[in-house]
mmCIF file of C-alpha atoms and ligand atoms in Angstrom:
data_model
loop_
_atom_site.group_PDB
_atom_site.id
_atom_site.type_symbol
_atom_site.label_atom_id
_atom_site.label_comp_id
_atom_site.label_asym_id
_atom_site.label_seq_id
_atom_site.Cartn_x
_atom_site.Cartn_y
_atom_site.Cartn_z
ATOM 1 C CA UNK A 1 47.479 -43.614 243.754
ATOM 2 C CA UNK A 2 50.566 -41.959 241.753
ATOM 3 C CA UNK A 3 53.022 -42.296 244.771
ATOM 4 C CA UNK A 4 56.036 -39.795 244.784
ATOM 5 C CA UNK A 5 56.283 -40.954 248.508
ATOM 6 C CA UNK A 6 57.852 -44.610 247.973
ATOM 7 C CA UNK A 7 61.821 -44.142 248.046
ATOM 8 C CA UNK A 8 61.601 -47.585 246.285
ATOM 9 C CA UNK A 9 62.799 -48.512 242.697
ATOM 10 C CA UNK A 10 60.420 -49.003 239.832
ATOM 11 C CA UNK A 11 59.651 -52.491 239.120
ATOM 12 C CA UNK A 12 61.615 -52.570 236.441
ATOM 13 C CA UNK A 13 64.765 -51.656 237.987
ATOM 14 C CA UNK A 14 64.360 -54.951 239.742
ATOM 15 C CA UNK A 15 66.064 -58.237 237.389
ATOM 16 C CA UNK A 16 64.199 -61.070 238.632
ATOM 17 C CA UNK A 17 65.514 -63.521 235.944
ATOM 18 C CA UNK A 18 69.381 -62.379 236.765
ATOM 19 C CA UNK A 19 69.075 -62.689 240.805
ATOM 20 C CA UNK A 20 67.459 -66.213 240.410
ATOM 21 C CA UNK A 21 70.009 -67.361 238.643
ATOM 22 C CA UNK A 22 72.892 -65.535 240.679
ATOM 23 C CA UNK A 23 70.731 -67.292 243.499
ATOM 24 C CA UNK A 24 71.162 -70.450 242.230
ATOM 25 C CA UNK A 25 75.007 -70.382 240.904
ATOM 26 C CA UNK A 26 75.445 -68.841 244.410
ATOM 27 C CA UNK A 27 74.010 -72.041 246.573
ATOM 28 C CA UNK A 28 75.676 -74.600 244.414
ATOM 29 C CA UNK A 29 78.864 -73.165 243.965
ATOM 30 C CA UNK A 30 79.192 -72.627 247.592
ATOM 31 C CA UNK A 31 76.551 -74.392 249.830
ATOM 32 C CA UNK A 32 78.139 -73.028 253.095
ATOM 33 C CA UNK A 33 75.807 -70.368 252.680
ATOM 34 C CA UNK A 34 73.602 -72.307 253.763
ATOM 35 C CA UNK A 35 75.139 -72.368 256.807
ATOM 36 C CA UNK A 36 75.848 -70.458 260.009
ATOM 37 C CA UNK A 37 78.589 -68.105 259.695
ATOM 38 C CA UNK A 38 80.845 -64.946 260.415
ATOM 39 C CA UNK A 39 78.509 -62.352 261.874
ATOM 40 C CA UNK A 40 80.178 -59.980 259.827
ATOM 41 C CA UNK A 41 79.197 -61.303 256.422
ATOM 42 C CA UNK A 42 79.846 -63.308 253.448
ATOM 43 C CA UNK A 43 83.812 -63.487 253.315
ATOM 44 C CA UNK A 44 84.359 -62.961 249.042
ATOM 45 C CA UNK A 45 81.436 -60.048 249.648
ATOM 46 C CA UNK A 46 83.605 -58.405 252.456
ATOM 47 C CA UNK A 47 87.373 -59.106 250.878
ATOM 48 C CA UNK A 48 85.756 -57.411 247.565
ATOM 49 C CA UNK A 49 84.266 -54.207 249.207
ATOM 50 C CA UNK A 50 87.384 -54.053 251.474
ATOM 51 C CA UNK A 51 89.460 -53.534 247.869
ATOM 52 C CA UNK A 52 86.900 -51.159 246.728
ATOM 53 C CA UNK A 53 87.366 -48.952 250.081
ATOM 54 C CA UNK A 54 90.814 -49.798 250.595
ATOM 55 C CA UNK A 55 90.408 -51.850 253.849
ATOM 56 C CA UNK A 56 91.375 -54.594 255.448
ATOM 57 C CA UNK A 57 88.077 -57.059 254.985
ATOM 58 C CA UNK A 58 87.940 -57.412 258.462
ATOM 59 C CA UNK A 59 86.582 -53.874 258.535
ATOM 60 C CA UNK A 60 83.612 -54.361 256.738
ATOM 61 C CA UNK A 61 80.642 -55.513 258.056
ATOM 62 C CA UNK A 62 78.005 -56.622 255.634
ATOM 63 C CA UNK A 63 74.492 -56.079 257.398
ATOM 64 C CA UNK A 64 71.116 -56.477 256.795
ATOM 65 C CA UNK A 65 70.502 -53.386 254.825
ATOM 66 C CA UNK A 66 71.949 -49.883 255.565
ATOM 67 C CA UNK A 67 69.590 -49.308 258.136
ATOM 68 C CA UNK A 68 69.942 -52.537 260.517
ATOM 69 C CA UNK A 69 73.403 -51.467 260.665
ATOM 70 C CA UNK A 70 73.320 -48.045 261.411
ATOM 71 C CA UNK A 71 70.929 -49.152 264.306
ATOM 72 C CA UNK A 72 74.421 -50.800 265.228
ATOM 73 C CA UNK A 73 76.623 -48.305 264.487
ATOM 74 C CA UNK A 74 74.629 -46.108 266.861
ATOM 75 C CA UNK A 75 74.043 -47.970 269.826
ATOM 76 C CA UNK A 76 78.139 -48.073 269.679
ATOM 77 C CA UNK A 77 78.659 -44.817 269.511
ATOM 78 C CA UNK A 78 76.250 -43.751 272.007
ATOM 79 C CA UNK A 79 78.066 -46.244 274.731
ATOM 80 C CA UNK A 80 81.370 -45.359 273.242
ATOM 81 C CA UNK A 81 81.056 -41.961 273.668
ATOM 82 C CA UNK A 82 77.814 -40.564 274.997
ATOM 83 C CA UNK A 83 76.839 -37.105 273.361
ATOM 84 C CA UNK A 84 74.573 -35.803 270.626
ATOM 85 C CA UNK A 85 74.035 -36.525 267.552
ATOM 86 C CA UNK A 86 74.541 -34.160 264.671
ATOM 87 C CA UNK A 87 72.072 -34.734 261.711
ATOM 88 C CA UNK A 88 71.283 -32.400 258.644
ATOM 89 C CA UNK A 89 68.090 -30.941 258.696
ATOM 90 C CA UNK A 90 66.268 -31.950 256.651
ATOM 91 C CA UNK A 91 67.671 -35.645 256.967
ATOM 92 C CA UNK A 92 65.924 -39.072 256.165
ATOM 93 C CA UNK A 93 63.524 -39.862 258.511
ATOM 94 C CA UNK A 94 64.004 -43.330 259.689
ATOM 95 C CA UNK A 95 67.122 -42.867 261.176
ATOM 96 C CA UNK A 96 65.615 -40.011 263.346
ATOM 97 C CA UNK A 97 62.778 -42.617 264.825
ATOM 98 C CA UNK A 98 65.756 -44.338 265.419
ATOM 99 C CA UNK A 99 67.987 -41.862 267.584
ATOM 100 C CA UNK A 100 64.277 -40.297 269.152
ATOM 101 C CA UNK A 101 64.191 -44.420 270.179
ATOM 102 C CA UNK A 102 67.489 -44.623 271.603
ATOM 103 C CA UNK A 103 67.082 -41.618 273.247
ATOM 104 C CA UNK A 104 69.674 -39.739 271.298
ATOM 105 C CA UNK A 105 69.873 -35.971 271.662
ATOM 106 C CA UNK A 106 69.621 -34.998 268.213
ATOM 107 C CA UNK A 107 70.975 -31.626 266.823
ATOM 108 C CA UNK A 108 70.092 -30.377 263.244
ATOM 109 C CA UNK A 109 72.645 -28.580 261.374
ATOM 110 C CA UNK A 110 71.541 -26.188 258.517
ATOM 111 C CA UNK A 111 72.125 -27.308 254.986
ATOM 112 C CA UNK A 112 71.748 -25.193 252.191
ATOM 113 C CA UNK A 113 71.633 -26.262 247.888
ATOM 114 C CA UNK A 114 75.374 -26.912 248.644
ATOM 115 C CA UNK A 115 74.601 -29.262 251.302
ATOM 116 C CA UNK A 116 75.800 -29.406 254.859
ATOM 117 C CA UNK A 117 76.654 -25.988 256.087
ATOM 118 C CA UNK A 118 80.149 -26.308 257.632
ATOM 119 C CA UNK A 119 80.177 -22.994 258.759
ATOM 120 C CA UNK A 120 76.829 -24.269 261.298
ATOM 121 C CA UNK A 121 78.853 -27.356 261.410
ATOM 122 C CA UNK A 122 81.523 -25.801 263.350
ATOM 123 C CA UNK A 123 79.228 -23.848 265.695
ATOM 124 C CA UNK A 124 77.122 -27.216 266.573
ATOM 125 C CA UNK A 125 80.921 -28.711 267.182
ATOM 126 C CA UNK A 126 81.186 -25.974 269.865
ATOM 127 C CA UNK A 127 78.156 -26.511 271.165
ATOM 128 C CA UNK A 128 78.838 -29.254 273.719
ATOM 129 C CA UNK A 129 80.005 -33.411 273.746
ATOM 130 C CA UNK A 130 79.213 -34.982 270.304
ATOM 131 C CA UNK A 131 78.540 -38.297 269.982
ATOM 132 C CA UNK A 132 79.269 -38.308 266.121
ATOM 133 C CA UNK A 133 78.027 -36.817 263.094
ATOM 134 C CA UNK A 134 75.477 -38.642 260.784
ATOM 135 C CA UNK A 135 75.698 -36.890 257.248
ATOM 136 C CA UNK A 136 74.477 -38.167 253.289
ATOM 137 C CA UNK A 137 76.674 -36.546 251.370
ATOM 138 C CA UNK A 138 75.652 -37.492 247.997
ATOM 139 C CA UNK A 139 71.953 -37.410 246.382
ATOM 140 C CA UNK A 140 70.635 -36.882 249.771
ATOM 141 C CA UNK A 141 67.635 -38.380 251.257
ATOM 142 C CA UNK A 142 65.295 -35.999 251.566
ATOM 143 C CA UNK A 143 66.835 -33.019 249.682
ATOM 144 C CA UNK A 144 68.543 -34.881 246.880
ATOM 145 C CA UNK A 145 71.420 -32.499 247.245
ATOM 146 C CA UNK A 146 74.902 -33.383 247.151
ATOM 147 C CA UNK A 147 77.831 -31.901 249.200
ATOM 148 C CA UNK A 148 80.329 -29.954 247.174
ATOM 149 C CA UNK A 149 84.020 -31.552 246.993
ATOM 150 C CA UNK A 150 85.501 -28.315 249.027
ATOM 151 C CA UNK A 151 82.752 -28.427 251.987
ATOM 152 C CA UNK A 152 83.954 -32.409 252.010
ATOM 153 C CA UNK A 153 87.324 -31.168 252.900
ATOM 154 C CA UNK A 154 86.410 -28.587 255.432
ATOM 155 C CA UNK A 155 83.396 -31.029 257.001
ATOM 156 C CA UNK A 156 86.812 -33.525 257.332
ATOM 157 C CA UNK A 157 88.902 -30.878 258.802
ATOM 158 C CA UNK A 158 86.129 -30.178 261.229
ATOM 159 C CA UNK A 159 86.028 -33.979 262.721
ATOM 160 C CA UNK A 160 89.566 -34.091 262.885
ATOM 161 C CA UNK A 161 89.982 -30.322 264.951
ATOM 162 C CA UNK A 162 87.255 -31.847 267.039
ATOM 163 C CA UNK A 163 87.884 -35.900 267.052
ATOM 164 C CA UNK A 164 84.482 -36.080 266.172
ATOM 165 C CA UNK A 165 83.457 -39.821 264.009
ATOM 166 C CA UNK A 166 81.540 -39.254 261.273
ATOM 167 C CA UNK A 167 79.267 -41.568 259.273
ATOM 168 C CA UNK A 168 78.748 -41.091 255.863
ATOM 169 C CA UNK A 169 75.777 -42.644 254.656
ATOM 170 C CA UNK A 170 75.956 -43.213 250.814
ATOM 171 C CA UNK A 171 73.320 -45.460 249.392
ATOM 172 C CA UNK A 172 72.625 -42.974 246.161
ATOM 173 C CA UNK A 173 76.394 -42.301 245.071
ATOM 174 C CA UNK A 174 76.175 -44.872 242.117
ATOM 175 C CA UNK A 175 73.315 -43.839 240.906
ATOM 176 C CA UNK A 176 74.130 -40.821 238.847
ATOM 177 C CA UNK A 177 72.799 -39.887 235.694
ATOM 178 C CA UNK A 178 75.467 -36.972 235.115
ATOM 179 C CA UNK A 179 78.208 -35.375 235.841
ATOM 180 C CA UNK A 180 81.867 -36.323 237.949
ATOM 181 C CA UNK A 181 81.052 -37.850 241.288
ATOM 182 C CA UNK A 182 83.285 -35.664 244.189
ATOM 183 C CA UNK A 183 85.347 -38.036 246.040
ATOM 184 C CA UNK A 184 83.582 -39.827 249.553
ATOM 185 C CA UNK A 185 84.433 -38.429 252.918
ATOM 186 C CA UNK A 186 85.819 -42.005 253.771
ATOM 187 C CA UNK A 187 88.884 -41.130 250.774
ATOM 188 C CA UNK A 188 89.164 -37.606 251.702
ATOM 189 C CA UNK A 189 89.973 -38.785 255.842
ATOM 190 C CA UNK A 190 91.357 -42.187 255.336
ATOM 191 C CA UNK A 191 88.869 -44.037 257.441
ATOM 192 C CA UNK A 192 90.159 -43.101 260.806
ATOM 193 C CA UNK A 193 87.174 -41.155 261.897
ATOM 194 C CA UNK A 194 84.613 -41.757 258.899
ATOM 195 C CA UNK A 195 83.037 -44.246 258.795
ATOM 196 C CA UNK A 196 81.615 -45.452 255.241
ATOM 197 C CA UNK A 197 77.965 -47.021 254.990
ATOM 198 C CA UNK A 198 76.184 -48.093 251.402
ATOM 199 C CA UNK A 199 74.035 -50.708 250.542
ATOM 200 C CA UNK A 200 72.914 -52.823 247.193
ATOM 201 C CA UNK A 201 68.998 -51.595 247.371
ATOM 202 C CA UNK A 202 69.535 -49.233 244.875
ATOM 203 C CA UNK A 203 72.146 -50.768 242.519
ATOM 204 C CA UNK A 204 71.251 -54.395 242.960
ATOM 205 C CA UNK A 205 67.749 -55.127 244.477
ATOM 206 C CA UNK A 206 66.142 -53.349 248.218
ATOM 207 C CA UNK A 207 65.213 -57.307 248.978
ATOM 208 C CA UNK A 208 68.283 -58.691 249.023
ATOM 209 C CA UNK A 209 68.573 -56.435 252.212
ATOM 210 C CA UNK A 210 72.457 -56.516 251.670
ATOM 211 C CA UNK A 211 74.271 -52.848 253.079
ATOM 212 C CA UNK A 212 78.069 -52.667 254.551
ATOM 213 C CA UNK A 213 79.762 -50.751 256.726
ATOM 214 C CA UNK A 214 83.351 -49.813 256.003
ATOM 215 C CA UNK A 215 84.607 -49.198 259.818
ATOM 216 C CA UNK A 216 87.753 -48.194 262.079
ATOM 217 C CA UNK A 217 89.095 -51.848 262.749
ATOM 218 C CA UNK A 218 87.802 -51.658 266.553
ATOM 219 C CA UNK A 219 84.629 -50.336 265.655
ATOM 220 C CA UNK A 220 83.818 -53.198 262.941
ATOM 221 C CA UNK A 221 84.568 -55.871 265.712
ATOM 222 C CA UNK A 222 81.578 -54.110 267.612
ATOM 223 C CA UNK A 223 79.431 -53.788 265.239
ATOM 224 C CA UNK A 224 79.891 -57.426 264.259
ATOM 225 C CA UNK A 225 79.775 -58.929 267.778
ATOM 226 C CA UNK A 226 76.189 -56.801 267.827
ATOM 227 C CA UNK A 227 75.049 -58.928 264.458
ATOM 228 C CA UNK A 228 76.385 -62.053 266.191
ATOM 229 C CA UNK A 229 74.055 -61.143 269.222
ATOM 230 C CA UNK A 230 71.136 -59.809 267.492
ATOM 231 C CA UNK A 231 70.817 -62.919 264.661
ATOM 232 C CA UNK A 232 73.632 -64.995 264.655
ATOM 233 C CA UNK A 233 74.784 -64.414 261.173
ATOM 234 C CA UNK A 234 73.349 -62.764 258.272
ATOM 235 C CA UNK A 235 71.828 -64.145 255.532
ATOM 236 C CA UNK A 236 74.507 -65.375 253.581
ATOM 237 C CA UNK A 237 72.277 -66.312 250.425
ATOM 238 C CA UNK A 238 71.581 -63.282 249.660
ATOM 239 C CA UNK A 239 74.834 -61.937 249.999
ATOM 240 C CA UNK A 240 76.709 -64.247 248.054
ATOM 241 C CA UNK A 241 73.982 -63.771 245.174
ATOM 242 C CA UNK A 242 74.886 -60.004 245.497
ATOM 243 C CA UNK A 243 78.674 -61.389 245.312
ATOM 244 C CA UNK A 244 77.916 -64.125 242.337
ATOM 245 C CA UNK A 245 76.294 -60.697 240.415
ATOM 246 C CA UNK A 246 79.478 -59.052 240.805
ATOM 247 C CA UNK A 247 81.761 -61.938 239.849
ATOM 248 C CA UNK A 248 80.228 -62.737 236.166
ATOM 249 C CA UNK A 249 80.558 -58.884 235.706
ATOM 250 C CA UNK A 250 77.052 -58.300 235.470
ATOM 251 C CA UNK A 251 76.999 -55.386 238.387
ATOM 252 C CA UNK A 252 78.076 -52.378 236.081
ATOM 253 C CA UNK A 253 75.570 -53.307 233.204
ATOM 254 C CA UNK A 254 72.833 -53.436 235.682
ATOM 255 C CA UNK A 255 73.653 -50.536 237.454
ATOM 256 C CA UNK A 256 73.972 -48.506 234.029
ATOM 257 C CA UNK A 257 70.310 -50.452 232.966
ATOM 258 C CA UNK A 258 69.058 -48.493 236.407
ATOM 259 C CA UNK A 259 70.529 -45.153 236.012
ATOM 260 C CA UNK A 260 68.576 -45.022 231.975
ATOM 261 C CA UNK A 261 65.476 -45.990 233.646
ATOM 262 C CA UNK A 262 65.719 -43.838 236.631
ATOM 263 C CA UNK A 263 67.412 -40.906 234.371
ATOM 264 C CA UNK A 264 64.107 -40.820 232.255
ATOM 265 C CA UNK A 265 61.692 -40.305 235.550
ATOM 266 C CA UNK A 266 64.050 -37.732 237.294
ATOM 267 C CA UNK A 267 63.510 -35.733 233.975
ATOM 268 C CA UNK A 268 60.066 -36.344 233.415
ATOM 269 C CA UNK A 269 59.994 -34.497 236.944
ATOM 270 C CA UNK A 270 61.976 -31.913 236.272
ATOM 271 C CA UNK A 271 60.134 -30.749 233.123
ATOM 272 C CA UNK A 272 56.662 -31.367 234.671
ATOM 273 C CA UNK A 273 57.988 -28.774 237.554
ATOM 274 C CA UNK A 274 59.292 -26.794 234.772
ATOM 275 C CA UNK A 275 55.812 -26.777 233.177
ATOM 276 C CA UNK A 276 53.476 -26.741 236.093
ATOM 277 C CA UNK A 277 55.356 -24.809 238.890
ATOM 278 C CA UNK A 278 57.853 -22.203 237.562
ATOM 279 C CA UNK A 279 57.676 -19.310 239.564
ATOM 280 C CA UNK A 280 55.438 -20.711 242.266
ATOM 281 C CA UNK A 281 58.022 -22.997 243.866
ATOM 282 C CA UNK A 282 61.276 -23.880 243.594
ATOM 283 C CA UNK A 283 63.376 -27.181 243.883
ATOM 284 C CA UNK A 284 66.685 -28.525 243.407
ATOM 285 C CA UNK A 285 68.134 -30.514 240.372
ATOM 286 C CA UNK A 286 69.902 -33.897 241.571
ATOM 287 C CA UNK A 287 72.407 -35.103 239.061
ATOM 288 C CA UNK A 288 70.951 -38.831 240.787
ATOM 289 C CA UNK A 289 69.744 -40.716 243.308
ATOM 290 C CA UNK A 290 65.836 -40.809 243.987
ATOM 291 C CA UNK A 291 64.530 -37.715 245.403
ATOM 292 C CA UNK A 292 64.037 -33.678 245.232
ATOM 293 C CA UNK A 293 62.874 -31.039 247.425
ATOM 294 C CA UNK A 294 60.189 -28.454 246.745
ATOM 295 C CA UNK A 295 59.992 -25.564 248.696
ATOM 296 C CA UNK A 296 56.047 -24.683 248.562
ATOM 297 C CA UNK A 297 53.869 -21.144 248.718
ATOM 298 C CA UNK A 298 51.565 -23.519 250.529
ATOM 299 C CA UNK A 299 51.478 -25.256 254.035
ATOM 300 C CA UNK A 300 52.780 -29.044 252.739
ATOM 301 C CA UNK A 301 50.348 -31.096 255.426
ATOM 302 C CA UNK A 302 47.429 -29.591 253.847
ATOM 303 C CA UNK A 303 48.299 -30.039 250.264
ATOM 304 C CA UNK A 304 48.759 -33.958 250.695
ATOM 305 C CA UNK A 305 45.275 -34.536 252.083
ATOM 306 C CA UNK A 306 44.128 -32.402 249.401
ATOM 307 C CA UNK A 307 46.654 -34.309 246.578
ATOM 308 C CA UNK A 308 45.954 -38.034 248.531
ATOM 309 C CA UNK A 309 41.892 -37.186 248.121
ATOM 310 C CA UNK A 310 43.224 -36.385 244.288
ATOM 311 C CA UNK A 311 45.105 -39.487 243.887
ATOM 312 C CA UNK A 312 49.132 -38.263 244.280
ATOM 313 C CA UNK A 313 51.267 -38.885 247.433
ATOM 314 C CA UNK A 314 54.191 -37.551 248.578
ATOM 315 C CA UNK A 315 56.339 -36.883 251.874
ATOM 316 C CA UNK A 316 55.807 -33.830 253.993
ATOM 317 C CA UNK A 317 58.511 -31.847 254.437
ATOM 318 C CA UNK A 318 58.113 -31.545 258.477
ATOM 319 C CA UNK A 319 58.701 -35.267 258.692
ATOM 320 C CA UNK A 320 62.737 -34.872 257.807
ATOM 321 C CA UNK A 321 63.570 -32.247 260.630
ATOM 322 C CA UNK A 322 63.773 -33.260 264.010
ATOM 323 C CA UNK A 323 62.566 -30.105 265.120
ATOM 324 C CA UNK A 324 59.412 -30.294 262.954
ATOM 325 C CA UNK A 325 60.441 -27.233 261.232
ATOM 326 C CA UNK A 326 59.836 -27.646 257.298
ATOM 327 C CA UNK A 327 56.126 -27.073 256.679
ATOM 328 C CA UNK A 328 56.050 -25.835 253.691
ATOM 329 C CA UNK A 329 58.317 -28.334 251.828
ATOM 330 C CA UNK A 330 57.890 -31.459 250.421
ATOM 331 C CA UNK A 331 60.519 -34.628 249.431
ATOM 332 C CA UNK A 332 59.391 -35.774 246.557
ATOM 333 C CA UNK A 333 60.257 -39.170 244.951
ATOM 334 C CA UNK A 334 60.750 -39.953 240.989
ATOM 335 C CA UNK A 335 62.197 -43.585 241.525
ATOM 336 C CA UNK A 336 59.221 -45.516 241.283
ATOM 337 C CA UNK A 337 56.063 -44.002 239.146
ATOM 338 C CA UNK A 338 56.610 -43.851 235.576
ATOM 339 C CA UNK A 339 57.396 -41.265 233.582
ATOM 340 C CA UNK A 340 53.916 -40.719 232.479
ATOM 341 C CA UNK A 341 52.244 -40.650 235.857
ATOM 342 C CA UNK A 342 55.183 -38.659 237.379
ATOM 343 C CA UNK A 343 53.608 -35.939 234.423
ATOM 344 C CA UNK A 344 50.010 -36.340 235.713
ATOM 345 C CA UNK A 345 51.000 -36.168 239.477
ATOM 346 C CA UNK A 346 53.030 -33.011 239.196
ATOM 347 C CA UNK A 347 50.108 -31.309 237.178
ATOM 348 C CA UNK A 348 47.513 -32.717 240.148
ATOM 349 C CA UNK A 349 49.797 -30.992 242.663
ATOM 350 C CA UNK A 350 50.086 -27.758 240.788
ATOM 351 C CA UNK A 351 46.507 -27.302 240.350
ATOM 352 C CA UNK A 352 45.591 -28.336 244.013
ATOM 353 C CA UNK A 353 48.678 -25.627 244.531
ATOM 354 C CA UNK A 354 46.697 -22.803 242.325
ATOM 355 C CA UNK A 355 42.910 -24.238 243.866
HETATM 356 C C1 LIG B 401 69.978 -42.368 253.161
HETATM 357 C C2 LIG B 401 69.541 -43.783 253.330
HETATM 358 N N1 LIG B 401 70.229 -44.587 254.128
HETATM 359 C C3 LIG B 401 69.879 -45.868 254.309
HETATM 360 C C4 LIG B 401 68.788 -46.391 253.679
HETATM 361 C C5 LIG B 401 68.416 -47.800 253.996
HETATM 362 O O1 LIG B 401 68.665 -48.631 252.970
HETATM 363 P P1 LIG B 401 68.706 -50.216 253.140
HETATM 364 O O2 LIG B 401 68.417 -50.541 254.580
HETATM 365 O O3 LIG B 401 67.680 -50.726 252.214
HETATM 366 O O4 LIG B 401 70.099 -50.569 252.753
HETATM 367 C C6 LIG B 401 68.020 -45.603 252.823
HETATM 368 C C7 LIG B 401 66.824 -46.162 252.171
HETATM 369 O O5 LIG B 401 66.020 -45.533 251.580
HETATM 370 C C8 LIG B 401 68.409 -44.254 252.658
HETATM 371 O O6 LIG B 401 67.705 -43.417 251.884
#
């Protein structure tokens, strides 16, 4: 099966030689992490993203992956100020089993190849109590589009008319293969009301389920005394791997190692569409991260049981809205089949499109 469904990076994206030995010089060098600890994470991990963001350390919170901790930062919110929650629609798709399992009432907001609308912003804003705002600005999961730098500004002046908290999800932002990244939400506000989540999957390894949260000081101490509850502490080998990476300067070769391999496949896909689709669909052109969004002629449930009988996977497009709007989409992934099959699976779906 070619799989354009698996927001996963390609095996070789993943440096089992380098982590083993980060592993290693990580244990010995410190053996506390072996040990119980802060809930909030590895200290060196959190002082060093706390420079990167500007923070005190105490406001980060290093969790287990992205998503454990925006499992957190919900349940917070949702106490702390009950209300909906404003997504983009299309947005990724585990966080809405997530809210639809907390019982969060969830409210899509329009996006458009810009990105969040503000304009629909501002009318969901007047549209009753908001709980906060989850947004991925950058390389977004589904859509792979990014939010320009002057919607950032307005989508900031928006939470601050309305006091609304914001969290900007931003596991793709490194992973560019072109052009000037616009700056984060977090910068553009200062931190007071954004609240800044990313995560190593996609620059270091998805397995060494390391993610942070850069948070108002009150809303960190939360979210930590949650981890605390829910395991204690975090994994602290893994983290100070993650931190041992950083330390002997090998993060920014790796990352740049990723973004040629990853580079190649979202081209491959983008001259495959080129070659196979012009004129039939259309899609957008992410300058990173792992995905893009095909509008279809064609009703997207039925194509993948057609392309799965054919051998090619992908995501339906009605699986990113929380209203199940979206039929006739589909998010396709280029992170993890090579270049050559991500040529054969485009030309599968185009002829199942034309059949
Ligand atoms: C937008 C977004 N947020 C969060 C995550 C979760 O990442 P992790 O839990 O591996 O850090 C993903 C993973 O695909 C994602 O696409």
């Amino acid at each position: 099966m070619i799989s354009f469904a698996r927001g996963a990076p390609a095996p070789e994206c993943l440096d089992a030689e380098l982590l083993a030995d980060c592993a290693r010089a990580a244990v010995l060098g410190d053996p506390g992490v072996l040990a119980y600890g802060p809930g909030g994470g590895y200290e060196p991990l959190r002082a060093w993203l706390g420079a990167r963001h500007g923070v005190d350390a105490a406001r980060v919170v290093v969790t287990n992956g992205g998503l454990q901790g925006f499992v957190f930062y919900t349940e917070e919110l949702l106490a702390e100020r009950p209300g909906r929650v404003l997504v983009e629609a299309p947005t990724y798709d585990r966080p809405l089993k997530i809210l639809a399992r907390l019982g969060a009432d969830v409210v899509p907001v329009a996006m458009d190849a810009e990105g969040l609308d503000p304009d629909a912003l501002e009318s969901a804003l007047r549209g009753g109590a908001t709980s906060f705002l989850y947004t991925i600005p950058t390389f977004q999961n589904p859509s792979g589009r990014t939010l320009s730098t002057e919607r950032r500004r307005r989508v900031v002046e928006l939470a601050r008319e309305h006091g609304v908290p914001v969290l900007e999800d931003d596991p793709y932002g490194l992973v560019r293969y072109e052009g000037e990244p616009p700056p984060s939400l977090h910068e553009l506000e200062g931190g007071e009301l954004v609240t800044y989540a990313s995560s190593f999957s996609k620059t270091v390894a998805p397995g060494v389920r390391v993610g942070w949260f850069a948070a108002p000081a009150d809303l960190a101490a939360r979210i930590e005394a949650r981890a605390v509850s829910n395991y204690i502490s975090p994994p602290f080998l893994t983290q100070a791997t993650v931190h041992e990476l950083i330390g002997r300067g090998a993060f920014e070769p790796n990352l740049e190692r990723i973004r040629g391999l990853l580079k190649v496949r979202r081209d491959a896909m983008l001259t495959a569409l080129q070659q196979e689709l012009a004129g039939e669909a259309t899609w957008s052109e992410p300058q990173g991260g792992y995905f893009l969004w095909v509008d279809l002629p064609v009703d997207a449930a039925d194509l993948l049981t057609r392309a799965e009988a054919a051998g090619v996977t992908f995501v339906k497009g009605a699986d990113f809205f929380a209203d199940g709007s979206g039929s006739r989409a589909a998010r396709l992934a280029f992170s993890y089949a090579s270049p050559s099959e991500i040529g054969e699976g485009v030309s599968t779906l185009a002829s199942l499109l034309r059949a």
